[in-house]
mmCIF file of C-alpha atoms in Angstrom:
data_model
loop_
_atom_site.group_PDB
_atom_site.id
_atom_site.type_symbol
_atom_site.label_atom_id
_atom_site.label_comp_id
_atom_site.label_asym_id
_atom_site.label_seq_id
_atom_site.Cartn_x
_atom_site.Cartn_y
_atom_site.Cartn_z
ATOM 1 C CA MET A 1 244.259 90.776 -92.189
ATOM 2 C CA ALA A 2 247.686 90.324 -91.162
ATOM 3 C CA LYS A 3 249.145 86.924 -91.180
ATOM 4 C CA VAL A 4 249.939 85.610 -87.713
ATOM 5 C CA GLU A 5 252.766 82.942 -87.737
ATOM 6 C CA THR A 6 252.758 80.444 -84.840
ATOM 7 C CA THR A 7 255.961 78.353 -83.999
ATOM 8 C CA LYS A 8 256.035 75.583 -81.426
ATOM 9 C CA SER A 9 258.688 76.342 -79.043
ATOM 10 C CA LYS A 10 261.293 73.577 -78.664
ATOM 11 C CA GLN A 11 261.452 71.940 -75.284
ATOM 12 C CA PRO A 12 264.826 71.404 -73.414
ATOM 13 C CA PHE A 13 266.015 67.858 -73.589
ATOM 14 C CA TRP A 14 266.077 67.707 -69.843
ATOM 15 C CA LEU A 15 262.382 68.454 -69.278
ATOM 16 C CA GLY A 16 261.234 64.881 -69.473
ATOM 17 C CA GLY A 17 263.640 63.772 -66.890
ATOM 18 C CA ALA A 18 262.858 66.640 -64.509
ATOM 19 C CA ALA A 19 259.159 65.652 -64.824
ATOM 20 C CA ALA A 20 259.768 62.036 -64.209
ATOM 21 C CA SER A 21 261.970 62.942 -61.290
ATOM 22 C CA MET A 22 259.063 64.944 -59.791
ATOM 23 C CA ALA A 23 256.618 62.159 -60.266
ATOM 24 C CA ALA A 24 258.769 59.611 -58.751
ATOM 25 C CA CYS A 25 258.306 61.645 -55.352
ATOM 26 C CA PHE A 26 254.641 60.445 -55.465
ATOM 27 C CA THR A 27 255.005 57.061 -57.060
ATOM 28 C CA HIS A 28 258.112 55.781 -55.118
ATOM 29 C CA PRO A 29 256.181 53.545 -52.697
ATOM 30 C CA LEU A 30 254.685 51.626 -55.536
ATOM 31 C CA ASP A 31 258.078 51.422 -57.191
ATOM 32 C CA GLN A 32 259.739 50.335 -53.867
ATOM 33 C CA THR A 33 256.881 47.783 -53.318
ATOM 34 C CA LYS A 34 257.352 46.339 -56.888
ATOM 35 C CA TYR A 35 261.023 45.584 -56.263
ATOM 36 C CA ARG A 36 260.376 44.081 -52.730
ATOM 37 C CA ILE A 37 257.683 41.849 -54.251
ATOM 38 C CA GLN A 38 260.030 40.877 -57.126
ATOM 39 C CA VAL A 39 262.892 39.622 -55.081
ATOM 40 C CA GLN A 40 260.902 37.753 -52.514
ATOM 41 C CA SER A 41 260.686 33.935 -53.271
ATOM 42 C CA PHE A 42 257.097 33.766 -51.801
ATOM 43 C CA LYS A 43 253.777 35.417 -53.139
ATOM 44 C CA GLN A 44 252.665 38.610 -51.383
ATOM 45 C CA PRO A 45 249.790 40.727 -52.628
ATOM 46 C CA MET A 46 250.660 44.469 -53.062
ATOM 47 C CA LEU A 47 248.317 45.871 -50.430
ATOM 48 C CA ARG A 48 249.594 43.285 -47.907
ATOM 49 C CA ALA A 49 253.168 44.159 -48.822
ATOM 50 C CA LEU A 50 252.560 47.996 -48.237
ATOM 51 C CA TYR A 51 250.858 47.432 -45.048
ATOM 52 C CA THR A 52 253.505 44.864 -43.716
ATOM 53 C CA PHE A 53 256.400 47.121 -44.421
ATOM 54 C CA ALA A 54 254.556 50.350 -43.275
ATOM 55 C CA SER A 55 253.464 48.820 -40.010
ATOM 56 C CA ARG A 56 256.917 47.439 -39.243
ATOM 57 C CA ASP A 57 259.195 50.299 -40.311
ATOM 58 C CA GLY A 58 256.791 53.327 -40.472
ATOM 59 C CA VAL A 59 255.033 54.902 -43.338
ATOM 60 C CA LEU A 60 257.911 57.209 -44.051
ATOM 61 C CA SER A 61 260.031 54.117 -44.893
ATOM 62 C CA LEU A 62 258.015 53.652 -47.935
ATOM 63 C CA TRP A 63 260.157 56.442 -49.475
ATOM 64 C CA GLN A 64 263.524 54.602 -48.625
ATOM 65 C CA GLY A 65 265.518 54.820 -51.821
ATOM 66 C CA LEU A 66 263.942 57.989 -53.080
ATOM 67 C CA SER A 67 267.449 59.710 -53.895
ATOM 68 C CA ALA A 68 268.254 56.601 -55.914
ATOM 69 C CA SER A 69 264.935 56.774 -57.925
ATOM 70 C CA ILE A 70 265.541 60.652 -58.574
ATOM 71 C CA MET A 71 268.988 59.878 -59.770
ATOM 72 C CA ARG A 72 267.755 56.996 -61.992
ATOM 73 C CA GLN A 73 265.047 59.311 -63.400
ATOM 74 C CA SER A 74 267.453 61.951 -63.962
ATOM 75 C CA THR A 75 269.806 59.672 -65.992
ATOM 76 C CA TYR A 76 267.568 57.002 -67.642
ATOM 77 C CA SER A 77 264.412 59.000 -68.278
ATOM 78 C CA THR A 78 266.450 62.254 -69.405
ATOM 79 C CA ALA A 79 268.353 60.115 -71.817
ATOM 80 C CA ARG A 80 265.321 58.044 -72.982
ATOM 81 C CA LEU A 81 263.077 60.949 -73.703
ATOM 82 C CA GLY A 82 265.960 63.249 -74.992
ATOM 83 C CA LEU A 83 267.356 60.728 -77.270
ATOM 84 C CA TYR A 84 263.978 59.926 -78.698
ATOM 85 C CA ASN A 85 263.304 63.436 -79.518
ATOM 86 C CA TYR A 86 266.738 63.982 -81.104
ATOM 87 C CA LEU A 87 266.442 60.793 -83.219
ATOM 88 C CA ALA A 88 262.914 61.763 -84.350
ATOM 89 C CA HIS A 89 263.888 65.249 -85.155
ATOM 90 C CA THR A 90 267.033 64.239 -86.916
ATOM 91 C CA LEU A 91 264.921 61.615 -89.173
ATOM 92 C CA LYS A 92 262.190 64.157 -90.071
ATOM 93 C CA ARG A 93 264.851 66.619 -91.208
ATOM 94 C CA THR A 94 266.701 64.027 -93.310
ATOM 95 C CA SER A 95 263.570 62.512 -94.741
ATOM 96 C CA SER A 96 261.947 66.004 -95.291
ATOM 97 C CA THR A 97 258.762 64.988 -93.550
ATOM 98 C CA GLN A 98 256.722 66.561 -90.752
ATOM 99 C CA ASN A 99 255.257 63.251 -89.434
ATOM 100 C CA LEU A 100 257.231 60.041 -89.147
ATOM 101 C CA SER A 101 255.564 56.547 -89.942
ATOM 102 C CA THR A 102 254.698 54.353 -87.255
ATOM 103 C CA SER A 103 257.623 51.949 -88.187
ATOM 104 C CA SER A 104 260.133 54.875 -87.949
ATOM 105 C CA THR A 105 258.553 56.213 -84.568
ATOM 106 C CA ILE A 106 258.974 52.648 -83.212
ATOM 107 C CA ALA A 107 262.550 52.299 -84.451
ATOM 108 C CA CYS A 108 263.451 55.694 -82.789
ATOM 109 C CA ALA A 109 261.678 54.509 -79.484
ATOM 110 C CA GLY A 110 263.572 51.230 -79.437
ATOM 111 C CA VAL A 111 267.101 52.876 -80.097
ATOM 112 C CA ALA A 112 266.496 55.486 -77.532
ATOM 113 C CA GLY A 113 265.291 52.951 -75.023
ATOM 114 C CA GLY A 114 268.249 50.623 -75.491
ATOM 115 C CA ILE A 115 270.751 53.528 -75.066
ATOM 116 C CA ALA A 116 269.096 54.833 -72.180
ATOM 117 C CA GLY A 117 269.090 51.454 -70.531
ATOM 118 C CA LEU A 118 272.826 51.298 -70.823
ATOM 119 C CA ILE A 119 273.225 54.818 -69.415
ATOM 120 C CA GLY A 120 270.943 54.235 -66.436
ATOM 121 C CA ASN A 121 271.955 50.833 -65.393
ATOM 122 C CA PRO A 122 274.432 51.880 -62.562
ATOM 123 C CA THR A 123 271.845 54.084 -60.979
ATOM 124 C CA GLU A 124 269.383 51.093 -61.556
ATOM 125 C CA VAL A 125 271.422 48.958 -59.501
ATOM 126 C CA VAL A 126 271.480 51.303 -56.539
ATOM 127 C CA LEU A 127 267.915 51.848 -56.728
ATOM 128 C CA VAL A 128 267.006 48.168 -56.667
ATOM 129 C CA ARG A 129 269.299 47.581 -53.828
ATOM 130 C CA MET A 130 268.113 50.463 -51.644
ATOM 131 C CA CYS A 131 264.342 49.537 -52.303
ATOM 132 C CA ALA A 132 264.765 45.707 -51.836
ATOM 133 C CA ASP A 133 266.671 46.005 -48.632
ATOM 134 C CA GLY A 134 263.492 46.087 -46.544
ATOM 135 C CA ALA A 135 262.671 42.717 -48.006
ATOM 136 C CA LYS A 136 265.868 41.113 -46.786
ATOM 137 C CA ALA A 137 267.021 39.785 -43.444
ATOM 138 C CA PRO A 138 269.015 42.602 -41.608
ATOM 139 C CA GLU A 139 272.411 40.608 -42.156
ATOM 140 C CA LYS A 140 271.847 40.682 -45.961
ATOM 141 C CA ARG A 141 271.038 44.329 -46.355
ATOM 142 C CA PHE A 142 273.263 46.786 -48.194
ATOM 143 C CA LYS A 143 272.300 49.733 -46.123
ATOM 144 C CA TYR A 144 273.218 52.582 -48.458
ATOM 145 C CA GLY A 145 272.430 55.862 -46.751
ATOM 146 C CA ASN A 146 271.603 57.564 -50.148
ATOM 147 C CA ALA A 147 272.106 57.049 -53.947
ATOM 148 C CA VAL A 148 275.794 58.633 -53.886
ATOM 149 C CA THR A 149 276.941 56.533 -51.049
ATOM 150 C CA GLY A 150 275.578 53.408 -52.771
ATOM 151 C CA LEU A 151 277.558 54.281 -55.966
ATOM 152 C CA LEU A 152 280.790 54.852 -54.128
ATOM 153 C CA ARG A 153 280.441 51.775 -51.958
ATOM 154 C CA ILE A 154 279.609 49.500 -55.099
ATOM 155 C CA ALA A 155 282.625 50.693 -56.850
ATOM 156 C CA ARG A 156 284.833 50.383 -53.781
ATOM 157 C CA ASP A 157 283.442 46.890 -52.582
ATOM 158 C CA GLU A 158 282.676 45.132 -55.920
ATOM 159 C CA GLY A 159 284.489 47.170 -58.518
ATOM 160 C CA VAL A 160 283.000 49.090 -61.378
ATOM 161 C CA GLY A 161 281.995 45.906 -63.251
ATOM 162 C CA ALA A 162 279.162 45.660 -60.771
ATOM 163 C CA PHE A 163 277.447 48.534 -62.400
ATOM 164 C CA GLY A 164 276.701 46.087 -65.302
ATOM 165 C CA LYS A 165 274.553 43.610 -63.323
ATOM 166 C CA GLY A 166 271.207 42.902 -64.996
ATOM 167 C CA LEU A 167 272.366 44.875 -67.998
ATOM 168 C CA THR A 168 271.034 42.539 -70.550
ATOM 169 C CA PRO A 169 267.405 42.264 -69.113
ATOM 170 C CA ASN A 170 267.488 45.996 -68.212
ATOM 171 C CA VAL A 171 268.281 47.040 -71.816
ATOM 172 C CA ALA A 172 265.608 44.451 -73.166
ATOM 173 C CA ARG A 173 263.123 46.043 -70.735
ATOM 174 C CA SER A 174 263.968 49.519 -71.761
ATOM 175 C CA ILE A 175 263.454 48.695 -75.327
ATOM 176 C CA LEU A 176 260.319 46.775 -74.852
ATOM 177 C CA MET A 177 258.745 49.580 -72.832
ATOM 178 C CA ASN A 178 259.494 52.247 -75.320
ATOM 179 C CA VAL A 179 258.257 50.227 -78.237
ATOM 180 C CA SER A 180 255.222 48.571 -76.615
ATOM 181 C CA GLN A 181 253.984 52.026 -75.287
ATOM 182 C CA ILE A 182 254.130 53.902 -78.537
ATOM 183 C CA ALA A 183 252.933 50.926 -80.778
ATOM 184 C CA VAL A 184 249.978 50.141 -78.570
ATOM 185 C CA TYR A 185 249.097 53.515 -77.990
ATOM 186 C CA THR A 186 249.120 54.378 -81.883
ATOM 187 C CA VAL A 187 247.099 51.380 -82.531
ATOM 188 C CA ALA A 188 244.620 51.835 -79.680
ATOM 189 C CA LYS A 189 243.948 55.499 -80.466
ATOM 190 C CA ALA A 190 243.197 54.663 -84.164
ATOM 191 C CA LYS A 191 240.807 51.849 -83.207
ATOM 192 C CA ILE A 192 238.943 53.945 -80.781
ATOM 193 C CA LEU A 193 238.661 56.836 -83.262
ATOM 194 C CA ALA A 194 237.730 54.380 -86.070
ATOM 195 C CA THR A 195 234.822 52.822 -83.841
ATOM 196 C CA PRO A 196 231.576 54.766 -84.464
ATOM 197 C CA ALA A 197 229.878 53.068 -81.495
ATOM 198 C CA LEU A 198 232.124 54.694 -79.082
ATOM 199 C CA LYS A 199 231.495 58.233 -80.611
ATOM 200 C CA MET A 200 234.929 59.453 -79.226
ATOM 201 C CA LYS A 201 236.793 62.464 -80.715
ATOM 202 C CA ASP A 202 240.683 62.996 -80.642
ATOM 203 C CA GLY A 203 240.511 64.457 -77.097
ATOM 204 C CA VAL A 204 241.536 63.909 -73.618
ATOM 205 C CA PRO A 205 239.308 60.906 -73.013
ATOM 206 C CA THR A 206 240.664 59.153 -76.144
ATOM 207 C CA HIS A 207 244.124 59.882 -74.836
ATOM 208 C CA ILE A 208 243.438 58.440 -71.524
ATOM 209 C CA ALA A 209 241.991 55.205 -72.781
ATOM 210 C CA ALA A 210 244.879 54.707 -75.399
ATOM 211 C CA SER A 211 247.374 55.484 -72.733
ATOM 212 C CA LEU A 212 245.665 52.816 -70.291
ATOM 213 C CA ALA A 213 245.859 50.231 -73.007
ATOM 214 C CA ALA A 214 249.479 51.144 -73.791
ATOM 215 C CA GLY A 215 250.426 50.990 -70.116
ATOM 216 C CA THR A 216 248.676 47.583 -69.511
ATOM 217 C CA VAL A 217 250.424 45.920 -72.512
ATOM 218 C CA ALA A 218 253.833 47.408 -71.644
ATOM 219 C CA THR A 219 253.685 46.397 -68.224
ATOM 220 C CA THR A 220 252.892 42.839 -69.031
ATOM 221 C CA VAL A 221 255.598 42.514 -71.878
ATOM 222 C CA CYS A 222 258.129 43.909 -69.703
ATOM 223 C CA ALA A 223 257.330 42.252 -66.421
ATOM 224 C CA PRO A 224 259.601 39.146 -67.045
ATOM 225 C CA ALA A 225 262.732 41.251 -67.929
ATOM 226 C CA ASP A 226 262.030 43.554 -65.081
ATOM 227 C CA VAL A 227 261.930 40.776 -62.423
ATOM 228 C CA LEU A 228 265.193 39.090 -63.737
ATOM 229 C CA LYS A 229 266.868 42.468 -63.687
ATOM 230 C CA SER A 230 265.815 43.198 -60.153
ATOM 231 C CA ARG A 231 267.042 39.714 -58.935
ATOM 232 C CA MET A 232 270.336 40.198 -60.556
ATOM 233 C CA GLN A 233 270.936 43.583 -59.476
ATOM 234 C CA SER A 234 269.830 43.101 -55.893
ATOM 235 C CA ALA A 235 271.893 40.043 -55.327
ATOM 236 C CA ALA A 236 275.434 40.182 -53.683
ATOM 237 C CA ALA A 237 278.345 38.416 -55.471
ATOM 238 C CA THR A 238 278.792 34.849 -54.381
ATOM 239 C CA SER A 239 282.304 33.490 -54.526
ATOM 240 C CA GLY A 240 283.279 36.817 -56.124
ATOM 241 C CA LYS A 241 281.150 36.249 -59.074
ATOM 242 C CA PRO A 242 277.871 37.998 -59.750
ATOM 243 C CA GLN A 243 274.653 36.040 -60.151
ATOM 244 C CA GLY A 244 274.215 34.955 -63.929
ATOM 245 C CA LEU A 245 271.069 35.405 -65.894
ATOM 246 C CA TRP A 246 270.512 31.641 -66.409
ATOM 247 C CA LYS A 247 271.019 30.861 -62.624
ATOM 248 C CA VAL A 248 268.273 33.484 -61.751
ATOM 249 C CA VAL A 249 265.905 31.991 -64.402
ATOM 250 C CA SER A 250 266.457 28.280 -63.370
ATOM 251 C CA GLU A 251 266.315 28.946 -59.586
ATOM 252 C CA GLY A 252 263.120 30.909 -60.055
ATOM 253 C CA LEU A 253 261.428 28.353 -62.319
ATOM 254 C CA ARG A 254 262.578 25.481 -60.104
ATOM 255 C CA GLN A 255 261.399 27.099 -56.657
ATOM 256 C CA GLU A 256 258.366 29.251 -57.754
ATOM 257 C CA GLY A 257 257.275 28.225 -61.186
ATOM 258 C CA PRO A 258 256.990 30.317 -64.282
ATOM 259 C CA ARG A 259 254.577 32.827 -62.477
ATOM 260 C CA PHE A 260 257.501 34.364 -60.685
ATOM 261 C CA LEU A 261 258.239 36.189 -64.023
ATOM 262 C CA MET A 262 255.075 38.262 -63.483
ATOM 263 C CA LYS A 263 255.880 39.373 -59.827
ATOM 264 C CA GLY A 264 255.262 42.898 -58.946
ATOM 265 C CA TRP A 265 252.880 43.459 -61.931
ATOM 266 C CA THR A 266 250.164 45.336 -59.938
ATOM 267 C CA PRO A 267 252.377 48.024 -58.529
ATOM 268 C CA ALA A 268 254.268 48.389 -61.906
ATOM 269 C CA TRP A 269 250.913 48.777 -63.758
ATOM 270 C CA LEU A 270 249.515 51.386 -61.213
ATOM 271 C CA ARG A 271 252.634 53.413 -61.492
ATOM 272 C CA LEU A 272 252.861 53.206 -65.220
ATOM 273 C CA ALA A 273 249.252 53.531 -66.271
#
């Protein structure tokens, strides 16, 4: 019998970003609602927020900021997934191994997430502002027509330094997101397969269960950094200076209490999980 050789075709680095961009077209209303809830100083349930904005501005308004979401996925997600694949492949080649250890996988995920956070921060600023506009008073809105217009106006009106707004919490969020997803997924899958009472094999149901666990933990761990990032990026400069991290934290704790750091958890979880 002739020996049949099978080789796994290498996927292009941009494929993950393209898939994320297409998914954003469907999940954008959740993303937009998350940002609006995060920047508001009062508590508002997700469904009430969706209903309020849709009834006021129309259902199609829930896709406001979609161009920025696609631009963000095209940069951040492409870099995050592409860099992870590159780092993992390089590490496998240098260590002459087919499978990386959990610690090596997590390290690759953390580095890829951090660099992707740096690359995607400018588009993140535009996305947050376009999405959060609907939660602000008309005179305080940025009113960017699309993502490209937003980038040009920020550079012209505030300088290129404004693209670094919220950079620290954004990079922290990106690292935490990548690491927590991979670490929790790996542990959850192993626990499920090692529990005889569940009688589950390494198939789609197991992958779904492990993914739900990973999505829940990742959403919870990343929520504080996500809220701080959104508030810093959506704020206009005061007295020519951007709003600092410590000011955002102190004002939020004083006015709303520590629970403000978990705002937007529900739409974030639905979108991720």
